[in-house]
């Protein structure tokens, strides 16, 4: 096992992806030390989870700041103070200021419920259904100033079923998210991943030509890499 990677998790909602990270850690499948869970929502389930797990938690109220940048600068300062080596956005529903996040590029990842570059932003399940997609999925990517636009590290795919609605699709995808995020964080903890330059994801020392794919819980090189 590598030395635990100190992570800060940012979440606005229920925190099921945070729970998946903690479960993987508890099963000795993920070498992480969560040093902070922060949220813009006072009642986020993620904060309650953190408190129950004895992880330092922090609520920052955006209304107390004059503008987005001031909020983000305070947030990143506190994350820096926590000693985090990696920031994981797990359902953090705020746009981050490009200048404030810049020092963390390469050390901050986000999970997004679509096969990026498809469907950046909101309502991804609805948009996949409306487009008649045969496949849907989730992506973990490095965070850059471009919303949901940073280099994609890995994706999990599911088939869209004929009678799927937004709810069933989201539910089935969430199960995959709970595998994908710990798998990527584990690869980061093992130093198998890095961002080179602005947009090249390195996997075991060589550039990825396509996002890694989650297959049976393991990350594998995508088709264009074989
Ligand atoms: C997850 O589905 C995640 O992919 C999504 O929010 C949900 C959070 O669920 N993130 C985004 O939409 C970010 N653009 P959780 O709070 O149960 O982990």
Short mmCIF file of C-alpha atoms and ligand atoms in Angstrom, two decimals, residues 11-18 46 89-93 110-114 121-122 124-125 138-139 147-148 170 174 177-178, ligand 1:
data_model
loop_
_atom_site.label_atom_id
_atom_site.label_comp_id
_atom_site.label_asym_id
_atom_site.label_seq_id
_atom_site.Cartn_x
_atom_site.Cartn_y
_atom_site.Cartn_z
CA UNK A 11 -19.59 18.35 -2.23
CA UNK A 12 -22.88 20.24 -2.38
CA UNK A 13 -25.30 17.35 -1.96
CA UNK A 14 -26.03 13.97 -0.47
CA UNK A 15 -22.43 12.76 -0.66
CA UNK A 16 -22.84 9.23 -1.99
CA UNK A 17 -19.58 9.54 -3.92
CA UNK A 18 -17.82 10.62 -0.73
CA UNK A 46 -21.66 15.05 2.69
CA UNK A 89 -15.05 17.44 -6.50
CA UNK A 90 -17.80 14.94 -5.75
CA UNK A 91 -21.06 16.65 -6.63
CA UNK A 92 -19.77 20.18 -6.01
CA UNK A 93 -22.27 22.28 -7.92
CA UNK A 110 -14.18 16.15 -10.76
CA UNK A 111 -16.73 13.43 -11.39
CA UNK A 112 -19.35 14.37 -13.96
CA UNK A 113 -22.37 12.29 -14.98
CA UNK A 114 -21.87 12.16 -18.74
CA UNK A 121 -23.23 21.31 -17.22
CA UNK A 122 -26.62 20.22 -15.89
CA UNK A 124 -27.01 15.21 -18.31
CA UNK A 125 -29.33 12.19 -17.98
CA UNK A 138 -19.69 9.14 -16.15
CA UNK A 139 -16.31 10.81 -16.48
CA UNK A 147 -16.33 24.12 -16.96
CA UNK A 148 -16.39 20.30 -17.26
CA UNK A 170 -29.21 8.30 -12.95
CA UNK A 174 -24.51 6.26 -9.81
CA UNK A 177 -19.75 6.39 -10.34
CA UNK A 178 -19.17 4.74 -6.98
C1 LIG B 1 -23.15 12.75 -8.94
O1 LIG B 1 -24.00 12.10 -9.85
C2 LIG B 1 -22.08 13.53 -9.67
O2 LIG B 1 -21.64 12.89 -10.85
C3 LIG B 1 -22.80 14.79 -10.00
O3 LIG B 1 -23.55 15.10 -8.84
C4 LIG B 1 -23.90 13.87 -8.21
C5 LIG B 1 -23.50 13.95 -6.76
O4 LIG B 1 -24.02 12.87 -6.05
N1 LIG B 1 -21.90 15.87 -10.31
C6 LIG B 1 -22.18 16.83 -11.17
O5 LIG B 1 -23.24 16.92 -11.75
C7 LIG B 1 -21.08 17.86 -11.36
N2 LIG B 1 -21.27 18.62 -12.54
P1 LIG B 1 -23.53 12.58 -4.56
O6 LIG B 1 -23.68 13.87 -3.77
O7 LIG B 1 -24.45 11.51 -4.07
O8 LIG B 1 -22.08 12.13 -4.63
#
